[in-house]
Amino acid sequence: MAEFARCSGVEAEVATFEDWDPAGRDFDAVVAGTAWHWVDPVVGAAKAARVLRPGGRLAVFWHVFQTPAEVTAATVDAFERAVPDSPVDLQVMRQSVAAGRTMVEAYQAIFDKAADGIRAAGGFDASEQWRFDWERTYTRDEWLDQMPTHGALTGLRPDQLAAVLATVGDAIDALGGSFTMPYATVAVTAVRTGDVSRR
């Protein structure tokens, strides 16, 4: 990703956020897109507070999608067949659909953990949770092109991935060859206030 950014003229520094050296710089915003769950929520928020100017904003967000029940079931079934010994548990997807819960509800614990980290770190006003609903229609091929980028699938062998994609493709074909996916982009955000030790 850093190399891709550099090829398009964007300066990129590679480090974990917790270990990244701001080299005396400060910023108006710290933004993390679908990545803050890999950052220690308290250490990361404290680091953000140190590098933000007063009035600067920390905004961490996730795109939460809800595949149709048929596509969800096909994904979980195919994954479990292809990788029966995987430590990855996709059951939360199946359970959410069966219980009538949305994936946003299933992800709420992640949002709460980010908000708790901001509160524990100090240096911010009360965090807010912002939600933006939108949707996108995918053809069979568009969705199958995107699936290999999903965390649970990135480490599969080619034969395992092919088996999962074939099963999911069949499910999409049964829906008419496309489907409309509802998304919710949810941000946990807070403004830097007060004095923060800057290291």
Coordinates of C-alpha atoms in Angstrom, one line a residue:
M1 CA 0.0 0.0 0.0
A2 CA 2.9 2.4 0.8
E3 CA 4.5 1.6 -2.5
F4 CA 1.2 2.2 -4.3
A5 CA 0.9 5.6 -2.6
R6 CA 4.4 6.5 -3.4
C7 CA 3.9 5.7 -7.1
S8 CA 1.0 8.2 -7.2
G9 CA 3.2 10.9 -5.5
V10 CA 2.0 10.5 -1.9
E11 CA 4.6 10.5 0.8
A12 CA 4.3 7.3 2.9
E13 CA 6.0 6.3 6.2
V14 CA 5.8 2.7 7.3
A15 CA 5.5 1.9 11.0
T16 CA 2.9 0.7 13.5
F17 CA 1.0 3.8 14.7
E18 CA 2.1 3.2 18.2
D19 CA 5.8 3.2 17.2
W20 CA 5.6 5.8 14.5
D21 CA 7.9 8.9 15.0
P22 CA 6.1 12.1 14.2
A23 CA 9.5 13.9 14.2
G24 CA 8.2 17.0 15.9
R25 CA 5.3 17.4 13.5
D26 CA 1.7 18.1 14.5
F27 CA -1.5 17.7 12.5
D28 CA -5.1 18.9 12.1
A29 CA -6.4 15.3 11.8
V30 CA -5.6 11.7 12.5
V31 CA -7.7 9.4 10.4
A32 CA -7.8 5.6 10.3
G33 CA -10.0 3.8 7.7
T34 CA -10.9 0.2 8.6
A35 CA -7.7 -0.2 10.5
W36 CA -8.0 1.1 14.1
H37 CA -8.8 -2.4 15.4
W38 CA -5.1 -3.2 14.8
V39 CA -4.0 -0.3 17.0
D40 CA -4.0 -0.5 20.8
P41 CA -7.0 1.7 21.5
V42 CA -5.6 3.6 24.5
V43 CA -2.0 3.9 23.3
G44 CA -3.1 4.9 19.8
A45 CA -5.5 7.5 21.1
A46 CA -2.8 8.9 23.4
K47 CA -0.4 9.1 20.5
A48 CA -3.1 10.9 18.4
A49 CA -3.7 13.4 21.2
R50 CA 0.1 14.1 21.3
V51 CA 0.4 14.8 17.5
L52 CA -2.9 16.7 17.1
R53 CA -3.1 20.5 17.3
P54 CA -5.7 21.9 19.8
G55 CA -9.0 21.6 18.0
G56 CA -7.7 18.8 15.8
R57 CA -9.8 15.7 15.2
L58 CA -9.3 12.0 15.6
A59 CA -11.6 10.0 13.3
V60 CA -11.5 6.3 13.1
F61 CA -14.0 4.6 10.8
W62 CA -15.2 1.3 9.4
H63 CA -17.3 0.3 6.4
V64 CA -19.7 -2.3 7.6
F65 CA -21.5 -4.3 4.9
Q66 CA -24.4 -6.7 5.1
T67 CA -24.5 -9.3 2.3
P68 CA -27.8 -10.9 1.5
A69 CA -28.6 -13.9 3.7
E70 CA -28.0 -16.3 0.8
V71 CA -24.6 -14.9 0.1
T72 CA -23.7 -14.9 3.8
A73 CA -24.7 -18.5 4.2
A74 CA -22.8 -19.6 1.0
T75 CA -19.6 -17.7 2.2
V76 CA -19.6 -19.3 5.7
D77 CA -20.4 -22.8 4.4
A78 CA -17.8 -22.7 1.6
F79 CA -15.1 -21.3 4.0
E80 CA -15.8 -24.0 6.6
R81 CA -15.6 -26.7 3.9
A82 CA -12.5 -25.3 2.3
V83 CA -10.6 -24.5 5.6
P84 CA -12.1 -26.8 8.3
D85 CA -9.2 -26.2 10.7
S86 CA -9.1 -22.4 10.3
P87 CA -8.9 -20.3 13.4
V88 CA -11.0 -17.7 11.6
D89 CA -14.6 -17.9 12.8
L90 CA -17.1 -16.5 10.4
Q91 CA -20.1 -17.6 12.5
V92 CA -20.8 -14.1 13.7
M93 CA -22.0 -13.4 10.1
R94 CA -24.4 -16.4 10.1
Q95 CA -25.5 -15.8 13.7
S96 CA -26.3 -12.1 13.0
V97 CA -28.4 -13.0 10.0
A98 CA -30.2 -15.8 11.9
A99 CA -30.9 -13.5 14.9
G100 CA -32.1 -10.7 12.6
R101 CA -29.2 -8.5 13.8
T102 CA -27.4 -6.2 11.4
M103 CA -23.6 -6.4 11.0
V104 CA -23.5 -2.8 12.5
E105 CA -24.8 -4.3 15.7
A106 CA -22.2 -7.1 15.5
Y107 CA -19.5 -4.4 15.1
Q108 CA -20.7 -2.2 17.9
A109 CA -18.1 -3.8 20.3
I110 CA -15.3 -2.5 18.0
F111 CA -16.8 1.0 18.0
D112 CA -17.2 0.9 21.8
K113 CA -13.6 -0.2 22.2
A114 CA -12.4 2.7 20.2
A115 CA -14.5 5.2 22.2
D116 CA -13.3 3.6 25.5
G117 CA -9.7 4.0 24.3
I118 CA -10.2 7.7 23.5
R119 CA -11.8 8.3 26.9
A120 CA -9.0 6.4 28.8
A121 CA -6.3 8.2 26.9
G122 CA -7.5 11.7 27.8
G123 CA -6.9 14.9 25.9
F124 CA -10.1 14.7 23.9
D125 CA -13.7 15.9 24.4
A126 CA -16.4 13.3 24.5
S127 CA -16.3 11.0 21.5
E128 CA -19.2 10.8 19.1
Q129 CA -20.3 8.0 16.8
W130 CA -21.3 9.1 13.3
R131 CA -23.1 6.8 10.8
F132 CA -23.5 7.2 7.1
D133 CA -25.7 4.7 5.3
W134 CA -25.3 4.0 1.6
E135 CA -25.5 1.1 -0.8
R136 CA -23.8 -0.4 -3.9
T137 CA -24.9 -2.9 -6.4
Y138 CA -22.4 -5.6 -7.3
T139 CA -22.4 -8.0 -10.2
R140 CA -21.3 -11.5 -9.5
D141 CA -17.8 -10.8 -11.0
E142 CA -17.4 -7.5 -9.1
W143 CA -18.1 -9.1 -5.8
L144 CA -15.9 -12.1 -6.5
D145 CA -13.1 -9.8 -7.5
Q146 CA -13.4 -8.0 -4.1
M147 CA -13.7 -11.1 -1.9
P148 CA -10.0 -12.1 -2.0
T149 CA -9.1 -8.8 -0.3
H150 CA -11.2 -9.7 2.8
G151 CA -9.1 -10.6 5.8
A152 CA -10.4 -14.1 6.3
L153 CA -9.6 -15.0 2.7
T154 CA -6.3 -13.4 2.1
G155 CA -4.3 -16.3 3.4
L156 CA -6.1 -19.1 1.6
R157 CA -4.3 -21.4 -0.9
P158 CA -5.5 -20.8 -4.5
D159 CA -7.6 -24.1 -4.5
Q160 CA -9.3 -23.1 -1.2
L161 CA -10.0 -19.6 -2.5
A162 CA -11.4 -21.0 -5.8
A163 CA -13.7 -23.3 -3.9
V164 CA -15.1 -20.4 -1.8
L165 CA -15.5 -18.1 -4.8
A166 CA -17.3 -20.8 -6.8
T167 CA -19.9 -21.4 -4.1
V168 CA -20.5 -17.7 -3.5
G169 CA -20.7 -17.2 -7.3
D170 CA -23.4 -19.8 -7.5
A171 CA -25.4 -18.1 -4.7
I172 CA -25.2 -14.8 -6.5
D173 CA -26.2 -16.4 -9.8
A174 CA -29.3 -17.8 -7.9
L175 CA -30.1 -14.2 -7.0
G176 CA -30.1 -13.2 -10.7
G177 CA -26.4 -12.4 -11.1
S178 CA -26.2 -9.3 -8.9
F179 CA -27.2 -7.9 -5.6
T180 CA -27.4 -4.5 -3.8
M181 CA -25.3 -4.3 -0.7
P182 CA -26.3 -2.0 2.2
Y183 CA -23.3 -0.4 3.8
A184 CA -22.9 1.7 7.0
T185 CA -19.8 3.8 7.4
V186 CA -19.4 4.3 11.1
A187 CA -16.9 6.8 12.6
V188 CA -15.8 7.2 16.2
T189 CA -14.5 10.7 16.5
A190 CA -13.4 13.2 19.0
V191 CA -11.7 16.7 19.1
R192 CA -8.4 17.2 20.9
T193 CA -8.7 19.6 23.9
G194 CA -6.6 20.8 26.7
D195 CA -2.9 20.3 27.3
V196 CA -1.3 17.1 26.2
S197 CA 2.3 16.0 26.8
R198 CA 3.9 16.1 23.4
R199 CA 6.8 13.6 23.0

